[in-house]
């Protein structure tokens, strides 16, 4: 179990702390939704979580086969709905595999990763 604690700071800013590590982060509402866009928005963190989860999961699978995926890059594009209520309409992920990915067993890196 991991505990995340947070506090609303006012003016559409929040802070959060990852209790196991003590690492903190801040969020701000985006400019197109009454904020200043000074940090990740809460929905940006969802897109960030998706990208880092894919990269980490692929790296774990590759590590089992002795392959280091350091240098793997990802891009997550977040599209918000145009109609109310405001919500994430689409998350598109593009992966850029490092040369070491070619050392992975056939099928491991197909379409990102096979189970």
Tab-separated table of C-alpha atoms in Angstrom:
chain	number	residue	atom	x	y	z
A	1	UNK	CA	0.000	0.000	0.000
A	2	UNK	CA	1.262	3.464	-0.877
A	3	UNK	CA	-0.126	6.627	0.650
A	4	UNK	CA	-0.228	9.934	-1.224
A	5	UNK	CA	-1.174	12.997	0.798
A	6	UNK	CA	-2.064	16.369	-0.579
A	7	UNK	CA	-3.426	19.805	0.068
A	8	UNK	CA	-5.296	22.377	-1.961
A	9	UNK	CA	-3.220	25.560	-1.787
A	10	UNK	CA	-5.787	27.913	-3.295
A	11	UNK	CA	-5.858	29.603	-6.690
A	12	UNK	CA	-6.257	26.183	-8.368
A	13	UNK	CA	-2.900	24.879	-7.065
A	14	UNK	CA	-2.451	21.595	-5.176
A	15	UNK	CA	0.545	19.872	-3.649
A	16	UNK	CA	0.987	16.153	-3.137
A	17	UNK	CA	3.562	14.024	-1.329
A	18	UNK	CA	4.502	10.420	-2.066
A	19	UNK	CA	4.873	9.265	1.526
A	20	UNK	CA	7.319	6.357	1.012
A	21	UNK	CA	9.923	8.619	-0.623
A	22	UNK	CA	8.896	12.050	0.643
A	23	UNK	CA	8.938	13.327	-2.944
A	24	UNK	CA	6.503	16.142	-3.591
A	25	UNK	CA	4.886	17.648	-6.635
A	26	UNK	CA	2.580	20.532	-7.441
A	27	UNK	CA	-0.320	20.827	-9.840
A	28	UNK	CA	-2.019	23.815	-11.417
A	29	UNK	CA	-5.117	24.081	-13.549
A	30	UNK	CA	-4.278	24.574	-17.239
A	31	UNK	CA	-4.570	27.977	-18.894
A	32	UNK	CA	-7.579	26.816	-20.897
A	33	UNK	CA	-9.418	25.898	-17.678
A	34	UNK	CA	-9.001	28.989	-15.462
A	35	UNK	CA	-5.468	28.175	-14.306
A	36	UNK	CA	-2.032	29.594	-14.981
A	37	UNK	CA	-0.538	26.392	-16.378
A	38	UNK	CA	2.483	26.731	-14.079
A	39	UNK	CA	2.813	23.001	-13.487
A	40	UNK	CA	1.327	19.682	-14.498
A	41	UNK	CA	-2.466	19.675	-14.410
A	42	UNK	CA	-4.178	16.739	-12.693
A	43	UNK	CA	-5.075	15.253	-16.096
A	44	UNK	CA	-1.465	15.767	-17.257
A	45	UNK	CA	-0.471	13.458	-14.413
A	46	UNK	CA	-2.799	10.769	-15.783
A	47	UNK	CA	-1.028	11.014	-19.151
A	48	UNK	CA	2.340	11.015	-17.368
A	49	UNK	CA	1.344	7.949	-15.372
A	50	UNK	CA	0.357	6.105	-18.547
A	51	UNK	CA	3.685	6.859	-20.254
A	52	UNK	CA	5.820	5.984	-17.253
A	53	UNK	CA	3.785	2.824	-16.573
A	54	UNK	CA	4.291	1.589	-20.139
A	55	UNK	CA	8.024	2.363	-20.052
A	56	UNK	CA	8.513	0.752	-16.642
A	57	UNK	CA	6.516	-2.364	-17.545
A	58	UNK	CA	8.475	-2.788	-20.776
A	59	UNK	CA	11.770	-2.309	-18.909
A	60	UNK	CA	10.805	-4.966	-16.351
A	61	UNK	CA	9.969	-7.449	-19.123
A	62	UNK	CA	13.182	-6.622	-21.004
A	63	UNK	CA	15.284	-6.907	-17.825
A	64	UNK	CA	14.064	-10.504	-17.395
A	65	UNK	CA	15.778	-11.219	-20.720
A	66	UNK	CA	18.973	-9.313	-19.892
A	67	UNK	CA	18.061	-6.291	-22.035
A	68	UNK	CA	18.485	-2.733	-20.706
A	69	UNK	CA	15.989	-0.301	-22.227
A	70	UNK	CA	17.746	2.834	-20.954
A	71	UNK	CA	17.049	5.539	-23.495
A	72	UNK	CA	13.515	4.342	-24.275
A	73	UNK	CA	11.487	7.500	-24.930
A	74	UNK	CA	7.770	8.010	-24.975
A	75	UNK	CA	5.373	10.768	-25.983
A	76	UNK	CA	1.836	10.897	-24.632
A	77	UNK	CA	-0.548	13.335	-26.278
A	78	UNK	CA	-3.599	14.201	-24.213
A	79	UNK	CA	-6.734	15.488	-25.903
A	80	UNK	CA	-9.518	16.954	-23.788
A	81	UNK	CA	-13.184	16.826	-24.730
A	82	UNK	CA	-14.667	19.863	-26.432
A	83	UNK	CA	-18.043	19.392	-24.766
A	84	UNK	CA	-19.030	19.425	-21.097
A	85	UNK	CA	-18.179	17.883	-18.787
A	86	UNK	CA	-14.474	18.471	-19.378
A	87	UNK	CA	-12.673	15.145	-19.522
A	88	UNK	CA	-9.866	13.289	-21.246
A	89	UNK	CA	-11.115	12.282	-24.682
A	90	UNK	CA	-7.994	10.526	-25.957
A	91	UNK	CA	-4.477	9.571	-24.905
A	92	UNK	CA	-2.124	8.700	-27.769
A	93	UNK	CA	1.209	7.052	-26.980
A	94	UNK	CA	4.284	6.886	-29.227
A	95	UNK	CA	7.288	4.852	-28.153
A	96	UNK	CA	10.837	5.319	-29.399
A	97	UNK	CA	12.854	2.212	-28.602
A	98	UNK	CA	16.609	2.320	-28.035
A	99	UNK	CA	18.946	0.105	-30.097
A	100	UNK	CA	19.149	-2.379	-27.200
A	101	UNK	CA	15.480	-3.258	-27.776
A	102	UNK	CA	16.593	-5.200	-30.852
A	103	UNK	CA	18.381	-7.643	-28.510
A	104	UNK	CA	15.065	-8.641	-26.925
A	105	UNK	CA	13.553	-12.006	-27.847
A	106	UNK	CA	11.266	-11.965	-30.886
A	107	UNK	CA	7.778	-10.797	-29.983
A	108	UNK	CA	8.687	-9.121	-26.691
A	109	UNK	CA	8.554	-5.605	-28.131
A	110	UNK	CA	5.728	-6.080	-30.637
A	111	UNK	CA	3.238	-3.232	-30.389
A	112	UNK	CA	4.990	-2.003	-27.258
A	113	UNK	CA	4.997	-5.332	-25.415
A	114	UNK	CA	3.215	-8.658	-25.541
A	115	UNK	CA	2.176	-10.403	-22.326
